Short mmCIF file of N, CA, C and O in Angstrom, two decimals:
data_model
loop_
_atom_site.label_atom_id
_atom_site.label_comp_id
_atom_site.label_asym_id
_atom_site.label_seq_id
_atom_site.Cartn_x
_atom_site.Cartn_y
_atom_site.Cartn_z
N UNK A 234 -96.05 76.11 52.60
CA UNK A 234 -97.14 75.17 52.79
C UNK A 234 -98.38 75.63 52.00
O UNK A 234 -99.25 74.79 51.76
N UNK A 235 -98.51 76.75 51.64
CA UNK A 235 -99.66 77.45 51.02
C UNK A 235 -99.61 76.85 49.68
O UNK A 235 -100.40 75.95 49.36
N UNK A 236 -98.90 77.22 49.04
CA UNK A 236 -98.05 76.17 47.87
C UNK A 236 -99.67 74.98 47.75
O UNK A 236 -100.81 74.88 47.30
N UNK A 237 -98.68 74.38 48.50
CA UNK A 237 -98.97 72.61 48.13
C UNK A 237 -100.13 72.66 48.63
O UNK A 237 -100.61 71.55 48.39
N UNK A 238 -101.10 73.45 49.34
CA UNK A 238 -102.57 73.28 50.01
C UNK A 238 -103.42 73.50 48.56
O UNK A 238 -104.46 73.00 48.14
N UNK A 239 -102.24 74.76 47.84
CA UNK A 239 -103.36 75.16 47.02
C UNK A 239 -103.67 74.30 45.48
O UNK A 239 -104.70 74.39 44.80
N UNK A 240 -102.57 73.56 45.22
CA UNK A 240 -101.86 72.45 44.37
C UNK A 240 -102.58 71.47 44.60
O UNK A 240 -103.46 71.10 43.83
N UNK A 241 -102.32 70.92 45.70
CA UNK A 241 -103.71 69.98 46.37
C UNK A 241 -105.29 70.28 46.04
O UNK A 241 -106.00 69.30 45.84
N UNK A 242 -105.84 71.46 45.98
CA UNK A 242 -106.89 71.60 46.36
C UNK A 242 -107.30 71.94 44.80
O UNK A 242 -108.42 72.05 44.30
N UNK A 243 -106.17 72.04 44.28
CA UNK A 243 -106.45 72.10 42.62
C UNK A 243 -106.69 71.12 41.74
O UNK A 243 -107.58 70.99 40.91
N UNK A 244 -105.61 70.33 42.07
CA UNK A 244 -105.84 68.74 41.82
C UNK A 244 -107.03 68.37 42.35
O UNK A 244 -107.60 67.84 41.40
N UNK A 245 -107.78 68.32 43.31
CA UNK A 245 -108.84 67.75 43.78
C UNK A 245 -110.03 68.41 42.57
O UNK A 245 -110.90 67.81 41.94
N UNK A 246 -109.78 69.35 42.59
CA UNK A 246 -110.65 69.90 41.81
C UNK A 246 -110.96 69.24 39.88
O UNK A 246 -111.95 68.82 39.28
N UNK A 247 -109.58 69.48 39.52
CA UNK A 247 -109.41 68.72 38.16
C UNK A 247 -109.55 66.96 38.19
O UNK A 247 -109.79 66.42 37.11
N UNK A 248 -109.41 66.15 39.35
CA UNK A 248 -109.46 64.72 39.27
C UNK A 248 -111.28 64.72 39.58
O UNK A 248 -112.02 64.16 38.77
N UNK A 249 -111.73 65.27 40.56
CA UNK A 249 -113.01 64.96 40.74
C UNK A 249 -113.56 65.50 39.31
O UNK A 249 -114.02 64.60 38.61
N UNK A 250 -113.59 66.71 38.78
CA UNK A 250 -114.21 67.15 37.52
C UNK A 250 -114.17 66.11 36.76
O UNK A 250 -115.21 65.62 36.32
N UNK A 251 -112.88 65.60 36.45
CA UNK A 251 -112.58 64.97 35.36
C UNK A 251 -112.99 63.22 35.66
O UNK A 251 -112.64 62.24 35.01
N UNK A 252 -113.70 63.29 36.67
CA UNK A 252 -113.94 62.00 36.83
C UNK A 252 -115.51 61.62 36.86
O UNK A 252 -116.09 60.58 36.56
N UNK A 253 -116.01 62.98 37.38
CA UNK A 253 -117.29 63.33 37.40
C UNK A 253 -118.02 63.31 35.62
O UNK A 253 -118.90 62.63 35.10
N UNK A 254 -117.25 64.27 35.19
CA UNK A 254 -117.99 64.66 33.75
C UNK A 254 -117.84 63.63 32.76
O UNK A 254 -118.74 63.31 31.98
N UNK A 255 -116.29 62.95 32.80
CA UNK A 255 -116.04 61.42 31.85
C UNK A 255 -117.08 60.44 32.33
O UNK A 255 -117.70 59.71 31.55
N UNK A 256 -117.21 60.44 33.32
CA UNK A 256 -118.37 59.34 33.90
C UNK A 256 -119.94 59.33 32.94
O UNK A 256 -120.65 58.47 32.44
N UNK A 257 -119.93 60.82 33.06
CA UNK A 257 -121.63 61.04 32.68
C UNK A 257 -121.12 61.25 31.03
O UNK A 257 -121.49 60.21 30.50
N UNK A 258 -120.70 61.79 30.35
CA UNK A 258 -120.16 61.02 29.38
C UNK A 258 -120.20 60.13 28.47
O UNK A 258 -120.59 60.02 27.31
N UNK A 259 -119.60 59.38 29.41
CA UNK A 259 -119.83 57.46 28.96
C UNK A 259 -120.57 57.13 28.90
O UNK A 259 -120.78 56.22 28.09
N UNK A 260 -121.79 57.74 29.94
CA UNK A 260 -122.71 56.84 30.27
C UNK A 260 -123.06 55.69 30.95
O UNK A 260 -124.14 55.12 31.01
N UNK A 261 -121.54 55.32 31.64
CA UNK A 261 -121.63 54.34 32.42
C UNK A 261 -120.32 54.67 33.47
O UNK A 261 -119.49 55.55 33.21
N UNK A 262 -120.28 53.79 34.74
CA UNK A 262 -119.45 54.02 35.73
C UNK A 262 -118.19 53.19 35.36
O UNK A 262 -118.45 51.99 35.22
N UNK A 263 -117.23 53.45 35.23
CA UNK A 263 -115.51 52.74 34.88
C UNK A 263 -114.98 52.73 36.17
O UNK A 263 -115.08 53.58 37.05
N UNK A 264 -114.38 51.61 36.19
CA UNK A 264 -113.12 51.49 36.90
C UNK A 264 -112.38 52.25 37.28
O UNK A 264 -112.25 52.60 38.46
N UNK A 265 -111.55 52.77 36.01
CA UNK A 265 -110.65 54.46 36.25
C UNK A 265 -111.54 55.67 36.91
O UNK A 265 -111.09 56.29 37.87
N UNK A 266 -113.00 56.03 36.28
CA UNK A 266 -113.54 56.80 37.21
C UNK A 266 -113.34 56.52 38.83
O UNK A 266 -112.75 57.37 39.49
N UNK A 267 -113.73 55.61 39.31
CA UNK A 267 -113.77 55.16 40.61
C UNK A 267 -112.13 55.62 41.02
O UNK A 267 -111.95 56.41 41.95
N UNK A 268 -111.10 55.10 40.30
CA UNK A 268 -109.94 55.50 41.07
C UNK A 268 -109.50 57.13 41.42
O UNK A 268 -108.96 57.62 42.41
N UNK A 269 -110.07 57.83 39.89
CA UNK A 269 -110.02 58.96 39.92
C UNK A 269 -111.06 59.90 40.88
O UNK A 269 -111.06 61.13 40.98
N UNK A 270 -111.64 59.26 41.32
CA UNK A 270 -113.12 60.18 42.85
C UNK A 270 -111.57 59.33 43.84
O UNK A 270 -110.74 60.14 44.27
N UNK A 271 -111.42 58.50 44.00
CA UNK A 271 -110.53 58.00 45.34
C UNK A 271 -109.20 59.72 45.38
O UNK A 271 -109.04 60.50 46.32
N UNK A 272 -108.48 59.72 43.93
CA UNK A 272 -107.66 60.80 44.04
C UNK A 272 -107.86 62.13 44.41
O UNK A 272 -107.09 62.94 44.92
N UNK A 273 -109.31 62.24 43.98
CA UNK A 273 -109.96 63.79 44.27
C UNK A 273 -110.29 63.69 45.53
O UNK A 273 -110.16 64.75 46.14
N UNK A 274 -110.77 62.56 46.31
CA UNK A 274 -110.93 62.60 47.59
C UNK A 274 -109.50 62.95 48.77
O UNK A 274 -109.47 63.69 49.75
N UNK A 275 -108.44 62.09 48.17
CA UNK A 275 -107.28 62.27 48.99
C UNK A 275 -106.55 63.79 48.60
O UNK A 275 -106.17 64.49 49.55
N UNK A 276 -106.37 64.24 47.34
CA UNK A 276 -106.09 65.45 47.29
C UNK A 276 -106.79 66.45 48.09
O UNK A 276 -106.29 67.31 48.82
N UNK A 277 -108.30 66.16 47.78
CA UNK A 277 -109.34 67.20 48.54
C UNK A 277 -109.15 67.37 50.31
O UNK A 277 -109.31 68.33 51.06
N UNK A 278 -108.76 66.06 50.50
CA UNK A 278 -108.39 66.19 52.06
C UNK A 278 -106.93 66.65 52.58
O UNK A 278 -106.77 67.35 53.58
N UNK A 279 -106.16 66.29 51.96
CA UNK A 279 -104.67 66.51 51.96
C UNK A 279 -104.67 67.90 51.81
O UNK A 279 -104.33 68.42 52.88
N UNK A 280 -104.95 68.90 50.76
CA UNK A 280 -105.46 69.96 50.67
C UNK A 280 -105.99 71.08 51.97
O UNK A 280 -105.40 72.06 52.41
N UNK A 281 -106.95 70.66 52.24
CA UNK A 281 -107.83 70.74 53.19
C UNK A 281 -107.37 71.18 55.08
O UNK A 281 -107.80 71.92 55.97
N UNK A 282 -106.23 70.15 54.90
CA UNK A 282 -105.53 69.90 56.15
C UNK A 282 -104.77 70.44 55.99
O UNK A 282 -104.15 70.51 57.06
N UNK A 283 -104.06 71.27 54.86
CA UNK A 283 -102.82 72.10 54.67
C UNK A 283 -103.64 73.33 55.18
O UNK A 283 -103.22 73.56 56.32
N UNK A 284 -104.10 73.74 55.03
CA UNK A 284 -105.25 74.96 54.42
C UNK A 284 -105.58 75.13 56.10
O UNK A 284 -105.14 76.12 56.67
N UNK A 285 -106.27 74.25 56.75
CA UNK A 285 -106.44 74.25 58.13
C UNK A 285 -105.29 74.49 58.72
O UNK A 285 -105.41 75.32 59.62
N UNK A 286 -104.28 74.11 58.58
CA UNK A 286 -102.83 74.57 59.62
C UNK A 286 -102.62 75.85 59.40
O UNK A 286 -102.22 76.68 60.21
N UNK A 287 -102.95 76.02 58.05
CA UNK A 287 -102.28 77.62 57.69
C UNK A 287 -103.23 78.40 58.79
O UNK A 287 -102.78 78.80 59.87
N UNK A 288 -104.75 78.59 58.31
CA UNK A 288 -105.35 79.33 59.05
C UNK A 288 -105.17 79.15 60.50
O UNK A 288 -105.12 78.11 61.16
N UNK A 289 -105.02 81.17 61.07
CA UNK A 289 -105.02 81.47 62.00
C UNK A 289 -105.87 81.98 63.17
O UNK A 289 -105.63 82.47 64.28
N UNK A 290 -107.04 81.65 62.43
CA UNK A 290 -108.12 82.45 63.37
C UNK A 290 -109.57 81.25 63.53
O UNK A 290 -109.51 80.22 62.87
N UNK A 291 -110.41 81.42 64.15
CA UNK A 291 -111.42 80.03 64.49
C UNK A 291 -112.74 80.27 63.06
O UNK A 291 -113.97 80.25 63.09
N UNK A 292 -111.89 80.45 62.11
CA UNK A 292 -112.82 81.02 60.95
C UNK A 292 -113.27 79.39 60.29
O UNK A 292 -114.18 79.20 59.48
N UNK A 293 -112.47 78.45 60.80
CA UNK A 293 -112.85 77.06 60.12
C UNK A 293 -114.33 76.54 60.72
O UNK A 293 -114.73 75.44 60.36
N UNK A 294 -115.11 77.34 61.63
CA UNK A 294 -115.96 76.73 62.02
C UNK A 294 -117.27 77.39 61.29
O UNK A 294 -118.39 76.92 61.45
N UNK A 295 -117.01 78.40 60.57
CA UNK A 295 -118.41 79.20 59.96
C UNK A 295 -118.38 78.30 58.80
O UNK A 295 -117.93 77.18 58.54
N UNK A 296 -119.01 79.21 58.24
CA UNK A 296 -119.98 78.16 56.58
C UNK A 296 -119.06 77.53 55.93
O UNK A 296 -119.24 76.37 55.55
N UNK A 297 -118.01 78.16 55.71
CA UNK A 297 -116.79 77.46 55.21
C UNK A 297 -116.35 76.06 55.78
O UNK A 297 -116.36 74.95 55.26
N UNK A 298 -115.97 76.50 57.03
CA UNK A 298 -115.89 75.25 57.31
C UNK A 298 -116.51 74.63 57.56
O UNK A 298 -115.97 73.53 57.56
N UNK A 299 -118.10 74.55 58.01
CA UNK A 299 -118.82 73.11 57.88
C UNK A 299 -119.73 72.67 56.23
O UNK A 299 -120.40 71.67 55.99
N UNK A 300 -119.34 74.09 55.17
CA UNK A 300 -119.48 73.19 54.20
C UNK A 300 -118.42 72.34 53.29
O UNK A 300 -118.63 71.61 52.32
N UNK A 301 -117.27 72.70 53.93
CA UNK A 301 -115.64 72.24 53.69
C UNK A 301 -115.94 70.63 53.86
O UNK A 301 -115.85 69.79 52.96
N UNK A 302 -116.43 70.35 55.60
CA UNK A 302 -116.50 69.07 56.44
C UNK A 302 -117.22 68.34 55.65
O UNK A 302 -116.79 67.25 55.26
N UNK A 303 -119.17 69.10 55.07
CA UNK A 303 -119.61 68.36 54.66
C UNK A 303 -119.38 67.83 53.25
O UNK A 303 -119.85 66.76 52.86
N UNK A 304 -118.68 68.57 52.58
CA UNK A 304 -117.93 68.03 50.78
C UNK A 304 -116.94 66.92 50.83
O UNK A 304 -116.60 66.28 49.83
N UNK A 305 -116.58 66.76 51.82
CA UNK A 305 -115.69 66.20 52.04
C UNK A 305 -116.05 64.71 52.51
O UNK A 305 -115.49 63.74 52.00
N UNK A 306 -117.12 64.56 53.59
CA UNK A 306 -118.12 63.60 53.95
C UNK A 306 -118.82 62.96 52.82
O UNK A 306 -118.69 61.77 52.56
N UNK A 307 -119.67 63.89 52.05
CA UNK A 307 -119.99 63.50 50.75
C UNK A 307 -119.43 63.10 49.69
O UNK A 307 -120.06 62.46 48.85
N UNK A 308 -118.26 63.39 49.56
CA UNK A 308 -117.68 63.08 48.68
C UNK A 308 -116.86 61.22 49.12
O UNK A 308 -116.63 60.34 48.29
N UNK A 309 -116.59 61.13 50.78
CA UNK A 309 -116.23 59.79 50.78
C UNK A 309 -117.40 58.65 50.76
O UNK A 309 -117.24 57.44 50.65
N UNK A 310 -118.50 59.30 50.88
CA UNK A 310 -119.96 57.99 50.73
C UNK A 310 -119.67 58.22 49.00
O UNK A 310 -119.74 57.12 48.46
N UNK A 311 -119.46 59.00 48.31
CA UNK A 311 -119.50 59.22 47.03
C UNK A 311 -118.56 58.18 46.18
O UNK A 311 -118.72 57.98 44.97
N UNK A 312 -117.73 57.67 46.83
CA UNK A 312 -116.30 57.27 46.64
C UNK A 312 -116.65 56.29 47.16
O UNK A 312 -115.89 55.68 46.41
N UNK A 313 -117.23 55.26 47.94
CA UNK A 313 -117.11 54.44 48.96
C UNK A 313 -118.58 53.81 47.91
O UNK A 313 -118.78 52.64 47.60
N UNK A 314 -119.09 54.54 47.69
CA UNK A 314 -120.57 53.85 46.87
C UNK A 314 -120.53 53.40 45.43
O UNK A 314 -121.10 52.45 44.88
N UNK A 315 -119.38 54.68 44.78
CA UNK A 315 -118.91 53.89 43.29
C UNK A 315 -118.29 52.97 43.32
O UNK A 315 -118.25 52.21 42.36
N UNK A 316 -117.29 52.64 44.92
CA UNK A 316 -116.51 51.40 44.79
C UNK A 316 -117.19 50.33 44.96
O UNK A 316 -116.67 49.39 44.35
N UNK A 317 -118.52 49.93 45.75
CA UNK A 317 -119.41 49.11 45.76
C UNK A 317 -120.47 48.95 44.26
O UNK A 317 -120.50 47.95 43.53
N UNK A 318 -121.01 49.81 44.14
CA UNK A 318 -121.46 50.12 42.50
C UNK A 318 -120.31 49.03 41.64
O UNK A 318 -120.49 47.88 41.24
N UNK A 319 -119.53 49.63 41.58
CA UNK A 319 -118.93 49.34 40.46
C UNK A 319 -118.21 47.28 40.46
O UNK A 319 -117.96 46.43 39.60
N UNK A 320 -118.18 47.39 41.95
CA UNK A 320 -117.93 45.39 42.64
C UNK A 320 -119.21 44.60 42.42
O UNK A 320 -119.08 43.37 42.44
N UNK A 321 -120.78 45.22 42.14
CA UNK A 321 -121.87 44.67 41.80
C UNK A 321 -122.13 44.59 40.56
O UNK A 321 -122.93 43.84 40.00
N UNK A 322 -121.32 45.54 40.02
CA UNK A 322 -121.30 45.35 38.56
C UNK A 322 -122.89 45.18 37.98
O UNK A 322 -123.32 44.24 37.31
N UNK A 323 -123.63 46.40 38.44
CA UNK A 323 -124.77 46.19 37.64
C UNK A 323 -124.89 47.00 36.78
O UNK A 323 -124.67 48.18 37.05
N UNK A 324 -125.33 46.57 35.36
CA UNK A 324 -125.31 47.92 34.31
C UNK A 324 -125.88 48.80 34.90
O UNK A 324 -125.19 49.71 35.35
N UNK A 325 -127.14 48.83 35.08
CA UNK A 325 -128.45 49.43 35.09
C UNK A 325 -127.88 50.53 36.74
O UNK A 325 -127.81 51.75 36.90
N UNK A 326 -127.71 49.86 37.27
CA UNK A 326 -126.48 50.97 38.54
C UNK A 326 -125.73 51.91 38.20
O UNK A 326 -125.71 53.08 38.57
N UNK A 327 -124.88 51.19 37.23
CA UNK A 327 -123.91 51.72 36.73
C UNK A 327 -124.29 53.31 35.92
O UNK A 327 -123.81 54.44 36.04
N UNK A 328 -125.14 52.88 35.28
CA UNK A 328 -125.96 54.15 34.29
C UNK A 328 -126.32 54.85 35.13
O UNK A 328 -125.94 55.97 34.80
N UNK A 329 -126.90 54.93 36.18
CA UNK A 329 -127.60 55.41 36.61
C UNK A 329 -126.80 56.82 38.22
O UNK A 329 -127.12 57.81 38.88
N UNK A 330 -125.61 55.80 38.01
CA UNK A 330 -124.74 56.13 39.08
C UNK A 330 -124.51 57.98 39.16
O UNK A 330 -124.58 58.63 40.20
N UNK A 331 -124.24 58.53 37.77
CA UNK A 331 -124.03 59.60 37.32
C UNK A 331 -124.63 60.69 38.10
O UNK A 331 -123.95 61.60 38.58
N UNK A 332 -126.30 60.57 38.24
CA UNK A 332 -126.82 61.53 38.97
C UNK A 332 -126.45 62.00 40.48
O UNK A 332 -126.63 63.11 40.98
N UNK A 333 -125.81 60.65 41.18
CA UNK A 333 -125.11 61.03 42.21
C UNK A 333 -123.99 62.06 42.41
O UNK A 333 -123.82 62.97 43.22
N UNK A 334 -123.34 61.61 41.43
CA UNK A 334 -121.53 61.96 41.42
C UNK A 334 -122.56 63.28 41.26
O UNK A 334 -123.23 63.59 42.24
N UNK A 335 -122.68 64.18 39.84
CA UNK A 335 -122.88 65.13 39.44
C UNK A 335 -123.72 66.19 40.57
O UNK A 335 -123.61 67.42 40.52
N UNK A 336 -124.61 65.41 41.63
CA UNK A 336 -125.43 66.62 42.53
C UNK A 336 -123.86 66.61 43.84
O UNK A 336 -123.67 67.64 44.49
N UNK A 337 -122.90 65.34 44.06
CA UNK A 337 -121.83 65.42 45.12
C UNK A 337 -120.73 66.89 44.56
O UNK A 337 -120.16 67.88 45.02
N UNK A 338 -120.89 66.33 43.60
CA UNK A 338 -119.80 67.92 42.74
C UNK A 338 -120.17 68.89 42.63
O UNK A 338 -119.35 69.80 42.76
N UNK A 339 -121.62 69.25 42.33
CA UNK A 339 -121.97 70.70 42.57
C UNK A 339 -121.84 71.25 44.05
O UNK A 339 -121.47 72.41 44.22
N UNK A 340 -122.17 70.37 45.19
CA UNK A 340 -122.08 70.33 46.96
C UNK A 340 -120.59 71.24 46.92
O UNK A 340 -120.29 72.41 47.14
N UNK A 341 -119.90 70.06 46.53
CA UNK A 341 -118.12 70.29 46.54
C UNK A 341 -117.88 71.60 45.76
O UNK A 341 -116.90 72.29 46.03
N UNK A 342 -118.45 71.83 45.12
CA UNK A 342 -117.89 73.28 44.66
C UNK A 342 -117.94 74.42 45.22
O UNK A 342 -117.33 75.47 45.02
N UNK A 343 -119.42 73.87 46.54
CA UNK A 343 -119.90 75.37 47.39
C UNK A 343 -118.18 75.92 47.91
O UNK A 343 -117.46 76.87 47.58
N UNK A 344 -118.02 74.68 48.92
CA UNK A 344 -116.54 75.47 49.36
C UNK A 344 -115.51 75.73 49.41
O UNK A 344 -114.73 76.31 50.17
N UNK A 345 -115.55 74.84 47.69
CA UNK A 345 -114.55 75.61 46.82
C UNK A 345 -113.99 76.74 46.30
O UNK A 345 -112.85 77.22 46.23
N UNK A 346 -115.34 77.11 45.88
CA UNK A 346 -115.34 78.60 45.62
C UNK A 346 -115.21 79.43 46.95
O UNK A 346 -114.39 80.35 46.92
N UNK A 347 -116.25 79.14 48.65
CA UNK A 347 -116.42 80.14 49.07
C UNK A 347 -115.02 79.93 49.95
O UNK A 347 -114.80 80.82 50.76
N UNK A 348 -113.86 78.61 49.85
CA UNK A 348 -112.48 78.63 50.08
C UNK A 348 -111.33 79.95 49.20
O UNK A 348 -110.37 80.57 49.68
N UNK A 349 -111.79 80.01 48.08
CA UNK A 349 -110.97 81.10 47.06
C UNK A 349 -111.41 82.38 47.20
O UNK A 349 -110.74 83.35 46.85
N UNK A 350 -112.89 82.47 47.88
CA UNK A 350 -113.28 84.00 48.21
C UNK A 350 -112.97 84.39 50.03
O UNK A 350 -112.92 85.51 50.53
N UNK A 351 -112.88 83.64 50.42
CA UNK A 351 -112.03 83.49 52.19
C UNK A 351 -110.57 83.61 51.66
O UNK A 351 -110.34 84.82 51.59
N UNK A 352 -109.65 83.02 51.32
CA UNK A 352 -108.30 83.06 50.50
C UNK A 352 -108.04 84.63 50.67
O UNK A 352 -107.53 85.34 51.54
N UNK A 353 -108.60 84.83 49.47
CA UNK A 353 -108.36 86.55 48.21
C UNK A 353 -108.85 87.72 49.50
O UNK A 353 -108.39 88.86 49.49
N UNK A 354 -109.83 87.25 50.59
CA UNK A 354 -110.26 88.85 51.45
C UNK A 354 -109.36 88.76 52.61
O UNK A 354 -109.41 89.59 53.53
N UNK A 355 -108.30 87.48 52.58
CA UNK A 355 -107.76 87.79 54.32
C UNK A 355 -106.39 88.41 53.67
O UNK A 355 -105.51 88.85 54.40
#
């Protein structure tokens, strides 16, 4: 199961990046971006929930885990707002959309990383 938590949580990592940085990029919000934050979201959670079964001790409730909860929260208003963004179809939205995604992905990386440094010390 460790496997596929960590496969998961990798993928989340490469679909949100890659959806995040093509976005700002362009310069404008796409379609495919939007699907690709939906994939990083379901990997990121799918992931997430592997990762939680594994662990054995109530360590999901320190920083990790409530900055786990909150990347994860953020990231579905993140996902839930490009899909509206992008149904209003306003340029000027659209352009502008970028600064969101890009401050939700730096959030998401906190417990990313402090997930791979919890990982490597147990």
């Amino acid at each position: 199961m460790l496997l596929y938590a960590i496969v998961s949580i990798t993928a989340a990592l490469l679909f949100y990046t890659i959806g995040v940085w093509s976005e700002k990029l362009s310069g404008t919000l796409k379609p495919w971006h939007v699907i690709i934050f939906w994939f990083g979201l379901v990997f990121d959670t799918l992931g997430t929930t592997l990762m939680n079964r594994i662990a054995t001790d109530a360590a999901g409730f320190g920083i990790h885990g409530v900055t786990g909860l909150a990347a994860i929260l953020l990231m579905l208003v993140h996902v839930i707002w490009a899909t509206v963004v992008l149904y209003q179809n306003s340029p000027k939205t659209k352009k502008k959309f970028h600064r969101f995604s890009a401050a939700v992905w730096l959030i998401w990386l906190v417990p990313f990383a402090s997930g791979m440094v919890v990982g490597m010390s147990a």
